[in-house]
Amino acid sequence: MSAPSSAIESTLVENRVFPPSEATVKAARISGMPAYEALCAEAAADYEGFWARLGREHLQWTKPFTQTLDESNAPFYQWYADGELNASANCLDRHMGTAAENKTAIIFEADDGAITRVSYKELLGRVSRFANALKALGVVKGDRVLIYMPMTIEGVVAMQACARLGAIHSVVFGGFSAKAVHERVIDVGASVVITANAQLRGGKELPLKAIIDEALSMGGCEKVRNVLVFERTKTACNMVAGRDLTFSQAMQGQSDHCEPVAVGAEHPLFILYTSGSTGKPKGVQHSTAGYLMWAKVTMDWTFDLQPSDVFWCTADIGWITGHTYVTYGPLAAGATQIIFEGIPTYPNAGRFWQMIERHKCTVFYTAPTAIRSLIKAAEADPVVHPDRSDLSSLRILGSVGEPINPEAWMWYYKNVGGERCPVVDTFWQTENGGHVITPLPGATPLVPGSCTLPLPGIMAAIVDETGNDIPNGSGGMLVIKRPWPSMIRTIWGDPERFKKSYFPDEMGGKTYLAGDGAVRSADRGYFRITGRIDDVLNVSGHRMGTMEIESALVAKTDLVAEAAVVGRPDDLTGEAICAFVVLKRSRPTGEEAKQIAKELRDWVAKEIGPIAKPKDIRFGDNLPKTRSGKIMRRLLRSIAKGEAITQDTSTLENPAILEQLAQSN
Ligand code: ATP
Ligand code: MG
């Protein structure tokens, strides 16, 4: 059998379906599938009218917009372009004089367990003071400010303060090296850097300011006038006279009132570099209005946010998920949210579950990589199992960042959600600004491992290389056919790369190409992400997504904790499947490794079919991951081929693992 070149075969059958309970449907903001379908119909009937309505209802404008979408310079689309607003005012000032004014905005839990609460009113005061401090240093609208901060209230304050002045922030995750920081300082042309002396993670104090000093000494950073240093701990750090100021020095005498600067709707709110899973990171530029509107709307829709909710997104502010679902979405929506400084395994791997109980968290949003590692920990040690904590406050669970394997989904649904909480598997990318394909908790019947259906207004489809639709049941490339307000505006400083990466000429230059492969189920039309387009395997003419084989391996729940699959050239079959596997027990070697490899091969043959049997199986203590926890298959491809790694590894979390995997053959 030979498949058409664009089709990916899908043999993994998922028959489990979990519809929302009647009570959940009744109480939800989007109540039942008819309500979802009505919103989709509204968008289909009058696309611009639909987005105009959301723009008016969810944002406060200092100057209302009169035009909704401007396509004249496609694919450089503009939304609400003649309107003016301020993002920080839309997150903070809007709640003054309402019931949310004295509501807790942030419950901060530090690494050592210390808890701080900040109300909306207090947060507005802190943001305003810090914005005044930035203003005093000459920061004005359009300046770029690089933020390299731990997960703290101050991290959010720094971002919001930039937004208040119309300065463009670029947050770099606090785990990145000096070299990665240096590249980003130069690429964005930062004039101010905001950092902390140190960060606390897992009981350890790690320097941050020292990394900034190193980065700024690498040359070409003369534009950086000031470095602001939050004193997270009492440890002294090097301070460069005339350039560096502590937060207390900078804020001394500053008023806690700061007039928000109104900016045009299209003014860049921030630039954020992608994770680098597939190549050199791209500086994704987002707008103010379109981005913020969708951050707020998806809080309401995807998380069904209610005034009494305690929302917790575990993502770091250094990632897009932390931008949209920590810094902007929850505040725009007036939610109470938890911010956690530490790591999920300290003081033990039950920390997340204990925190859910402690703060009566109702909506919990995390990544598959965390879930998989906590499954492994819980199975090894019952003391950190979620069943040791009272998780009855939870009502909605979310997943983001990678495809979630159906078995990990089931574990999350059962052990964390008590088979009561819908799991929203939200598909989106840095470039999307907010969720694009996701279940709605009070409407969509859930299928493990599927992100289900596009949100209303998102014209997602699956097409072949030339942009033709592919029928349900066959795989292809995920695209979004019409522009939407929260989409990427350009790659900072590289409009050509923007066009080439996302709007390829072969598809007409106007269709957004996500870069992921996907398939829609024949019965429901549900989307399932099959892996990156670059990762598609072709074995004897059969095209397969990596995800499917990985999920089959992880479904061997007594043995496998995590798996990554790549292809390598093979004389006989064109491409051979190579699987990298982390077991729930220690890494096997010698005869034992051979025997387990055989067992896994037979298992995959039974689950999917003999064609999907991995030719090579290698065992590791871990897999190479980005600092955001995503598996970097491009590096595994080199290892599988026996090549030296010459690619960009600046975003790799655990370089030592490459050596181990290279030798594990
Ligand atoms: P780079 O673009 O630099 O290679 P990246 O794509 O990993 O990095 P992000 O924007 O952080 O950077 O991640 C978006 C990608 O994450 C998506 O393209 C998809 O591959 C994956 N992803 C995110 N959420 C989901 C999900 N719910 N299901 C499946 N895949 C997901
Ligand atoms: Mg990407």
mmCIF file with all atom_site columns, C-alpha atoms in Angstrom, residues 59-134:
data_model
loop_
_atom_site.group_PDB
_atom_site.id
_atom_site.type_symbol
_atom_site.label_atom_id
_atom_site.label_alt_id
_atom_site.label_comp_id
_atom_site.label_asym_id
_atom_site.label_entity_id
_atom_site.label_seq_id
_atom_site.pdbx_PDB_ins_code
_atom_site.Cartn_x
_atom_site.Cartn_y
_atom_site.Cartn_z
_atom_site.occupancy
_atom_site.B_iso_or_equiv
_atom_site.pdbx_formal_charge
_atom_site.auth_seq_id
_atom_site.auth_comp_id
_atom_site.auth_asym_id
_atom_site.auth_atom_id
_atom_site.pdbx_PDB_model_num
ATOM 1  C CA . LEU A 1 59  ? -11.082 45.709 25.928 1.00 0.00 ? 59  LEU A CA 1
ATOM 2  C CA . GLN A 1 60  ? -11.301 49.256 27.214 1.00 0.00 ? 60  GLN A CA 1
ATOM 3  C CA . TRP A 1 61  ? -10.285 51.741 24.547 1.00 0.00 ? 61  TRP A CA 1
ATOM 4  C CA . THR A 1 62  ? -9.099  55.299 25.031 1.00 0.00 ? 62  THR A CA 1
ATOM 5  C CA . LYS A 1 63  ? -9.908  55.775 21.353 1.00 0.00 ? 63  LYS A CA 1
ATOM 6  C CA . PRO A 1 64  ? -12.361 53.273 19.883 1.00 0.00 ? 64  PRO A CA 1
ATOM 7  C CA . PHE A 1 65  ? -11.397 51.589 16.623 1.00 0.00 ? 65  PHE A CA 1
ATOM 8  C CA . THR A 1 66  ? -13.472 52.060 13.499 1.00 0.00 ? 66  THR A CA 1
ATOM 9  C CA . GLN A 1 67  ? -11.766 49.562 11.191 1.00 0.00 ? 67  GLN A CA 1
ATOM 10 C CA . THR A 1 68  ? -11.420 45.913 12.201 1.00 0.00 ? 68  THR A CA 1
ATOM 11 C CA . LEU A 1 69  ? -9.130  44.087 9.783  1.00 0.00 ? 69  LEU A CA 1
ATOM 12 C CA . ASP A 1 70  ? -6.702  45.587 7.295  1.00 0.00 ? 70  ASP A CA 1
ATOM 13 C CA . GLU A 1 71  ? -5.460  43.011 4.794  1.00 0.00 ? 71  GLU A CA 1
ATOM 14 C CA . SER A 1 72  ? -3.927  45.461 2.343  1.00 0.00 ? 72  SER A CA 1
ATOM 15 C CA . ASN A 1 73  ? -0.364  44.460 3.196  1.00 0.00 ? 73  ASN A CA 1
ATOM 16 C CA . ALA A 1 74  ? -0.906  40.716 3.726  1.00 0.00 ? 74  ALA A CA 1
ATOM 17 C CA . PRO A 1 75  ? 0.543   38.738 5.424  1.00 0.00 ? 75  PRO A CA 1
ATOM 18 C CA . PHE A 1 76  ? 1.341   41.762 7.592  1.00 0.00 ? 76  PHE A CA 1
ATOM 19 C CA . TYR A 1 77  ? -2.225  41.958 8.847  1.00 0.00 ? 77  TYR A CA 1
ATOM 20 C CA . GLN A 1 78  ? -3.502  44.723 11.093 1.00 0.00 ? 78  GLN A CA 1
ATOM 21 C CA . TRP A 1 79  ? -6.372  44.586 13.553 1.00 0.00 ? 79  TRP A CA 1
ATOM 22 C CA . TYR A 1 80  ? -8.338  47.411 15.155 1.00 0.00 ? 80  TYR A CA 1
ATOM 23 C CA . ALA A 1 81  ? -5.554  49.605 13.761 1.00 0.00 ? 81  ALA A CA 1
ATOM 24 C CA . ASP A 1 82  ? -7.000  53.079 14.385 1.00 0.00 ? 82  ASP A CA 1
ATOM 25 C CA . GLY A 1 83  ? -7.946  52.325 17.997 1.00 0.00 ? 83  GLY A CA 1
ATOM 26 C CA . GLU A 1 84  ? -5.868  53.294 21.023 1.00 0.00 ? 84  GLU A CA 1
ATOM 27 C CA . LEU A 1 85  ? -5.530  51.703 24.433 1.00 0.00 ? 85  LEU A CA 1
ATOM 28 C CA . ASN A 1 86  ? -3.093  50.665 27.122 1.00 0.00 ? 86  ASN A CA 1
ATOM 29 C CA . ALA A 1 87  ? -2.532  47.012 28.033 1.00 0.00 ? 87  ALA A CA 1
ATOM 30 C CA . SER A 1 88  ? -1.693  47.597 31.687 1.00 0.00 ? 88  SER A CA 1
ATOM 31 C CA . ALA A 1 89  ? -4.789  49.765 32.152 1.00 0.00 ? 89  ALA A CA 1
ATOM 32 C CA . ASN A 1 90  ? -6.760  46.886 30.655 1.00 0.00 ? 90  ASN A CA 1
ATOM 33 C CA . CYS A 1 91  ? -5.327  44.518 33.268 1.00 0.00 ? 91  CYS A CA 1
ATOM 34 C CA . LEU A 1 92  ? -5.374  46.720 36.368 1.00 0.00 ? 92  LEU A CA 1
ATOM 35 C CA . ASP A 1 93  ? -7.078  50.117 36.194 1.00 0.00 ? 93  ASP A CA 1
ATOM 36 C CA . ARG A 1 94  ? -10.186 48.528 34.699 1.00 0.00 ? 94  ARG A CA 1
ATOM 37 C CA . HIS A 1 95  ? -10.873 46.765 38.004 1.00 0.00 ? 95  HIS A CA 1
ATOM 38 C CA . MET A 1 96  ? -10.697 49.865 40.166 1.00 0.00 ? 96  MET A CA 1
ATOM 39 C CA . GLY A 1 97  ? -14.076 50.790 41.487 1.00 0.00 ? 97  GLY A CA 1
ATOM 40 C CA . THR A 1 98  ? -15.405 47.283 40.743 1.00 0.00 ? 98  THR A CA 1
ATOM 41 C CA . ALA A 1 99  ? -15.794 44.216 42.960 1.00 0.00 ? 99  ALA A CA 1
ATOM 42 C CA . ALA A 1 100 ? -12.317 43.124 41.901 1.00 0.00 ? 100 ALA A CA 1
ATOM 43 C CA . GLU A 1 101 ? -10.536 46.177 43.327 1.00 0.00 ? 101 GLU A CA 1
ATOM 44 C CA . ASN A 1 102 ? -9.747  44.544 46.668 1.00 0.00 ? 102 ASN A CA 1
ATOM 45 C CA . LYS A 1 103 ? -9.772  40.997 45.367 1.00 0.00 ? 103 LYS A CA 1
ATOM 46 C CA . THR A 1 104 ? -6.549  38.987 45.562 1.00 0.00 ? 104 THR A CA 1
ATOM 47 C CA . ALA A 1 105 ? -4.857  39.212 42.193 1.00 0.00 ? 105 ALA A CA 1
ATOM 48 C CA . ILE A 1 106 ? -1.832  37.069 43.020 1.00 0.00 ? 106 ILE A CA 1
ATOM 49 C CA . ILE A 1 107 ? -1.166  34.389 45.603 1.00 0.00 ? 107 ILE A CA 1
ATOM 50 C CA . PHE A 1 108 ? 2.582   34.014 45.457 1.00 0.00 ? 108 PHE A CA 1
ATOM 51 C CA . GLU A 1 109 ? 4.172   30.887 46.894 1.00 0.00 ? 109 GLU A CA 1
ATOM 52 C CA . ALA A 1 110 ? 7.940   31.106 47.182 1.00 0.00 ? 110 ALA A CA 1
ATOM 53 C CA . ASP A 1 111 ? 10.352  28.226 46.760 1.00 0.00 ? 111 ASP A CA 1
ATOM 54 C CA . ASP A 1 112 ? 10.589  27.877 50.555 1.00 0.00 ? 112 ASP A CA 1
ATOM 55 C CA . GLY A 1 113 ? 6.808   27.905 50.930 1.00 0.00 ? 113 GLY A CA 1
ATOM 56 C CA . ALA A 1 114 ? 6.378   31.516 52.112 1.00 0.00 ? 114 ALA A CA 1
ATOM 57 C CA . ILE A 1 115 ? 3.082   32.940 50.870 1.00 0.00 ? 115 ILE A CA 1
ATOM 58 C CA . THR A 1 116 ? 2.332   36.534 49.829 1.00 0.00 ? 116 THR A CA 1
ATOM 59 C CA . ARG A 1 117 ? -0.995  37.905 48.639 1.00 0.00 ? 117 ARG A CA 1
ATOM 60 C CA . VAL A 1 118 ? -1.448  41.021 46.533 1.00 0.00 ? 118 VAL A CA 1
ATOM 61 C CA . SER A 1 119 ? -4.775  42.659 45.720 1.00 0.00 ? 119 SER A CA 1
ATOM 62 C CA . TYR A 1 120 ? -5.561  44.289 42.391 1.00 0.00 ? 120 TYR A CA 1
ATOM 63 C CA . LYS A 1 121 ? -5.327  47.710 43.999 1.00 0.00 ? 121 LYS A CA 1
ATOM 64 C CA . GLU A 1 122 ? -1.923  46.962 45.528 1.00 0.00 ? 122 GLU A CA 1
ATOM 65 C CA . LEU A 1 123 ? -0.677  45.504 42.272 1.00 0.00 ? 123 LEU A CA 1
ATOM 66 C CA . LEU A 1 124 ? -1.698  48.643 40.400 1.00 0.00 ? 124 LEU A CA 1
ATOM 67 C CA . GLY A 1 125 ? 0.276   50.714 42.925 1.00 0.00 ? 125 GLY A CA 1
ATOM 68 C CA . ARG A 1 126 ? 3.371   48.535 42.536 1.00 0.00 ? 126 ARG A CA 1
ATOM 69 C CA . VAL A 1 127 ? 3.228   48.507 38.754 1.00 0.00 ? 127 VAL A CA 1
ATOM 70 C CA . SER A 1 128 ? 2.765   52.278 38.688 1.00 0.00 ? 128 SER A CA 1
ATOM 71 C CA . ARG A 1 129 ? 5.726   52.895 40.994 1.00 0.00 ? 129 ARG A CA 1
ATOM 72 C CA . PHE A 1 130 ? 7.944   50.680 38.957 1.00 0.00 ? 130 PHE A CA 1
ATOM 73 C CA . ALA A 1 131 ? 6.750   52.308 35.733 1.00 0.00 ? 131 ALA A CA 1
ATOM 74 C CA . ASN A 1 132 ? 7.650   55.684 37.226 1.00 0.00 ? 132 ASN A CA 1
ATOM 75 C CA . ALA A 1 133 ? 11.108  54.333 38.045 1.00 0.00 ? 133 ALA A CA 1
ATOM 76 C CA . LEU A 1 134 ? 11.562  53.224 34.433 1.00 0.00 ? 134 LEU A CA 1
#
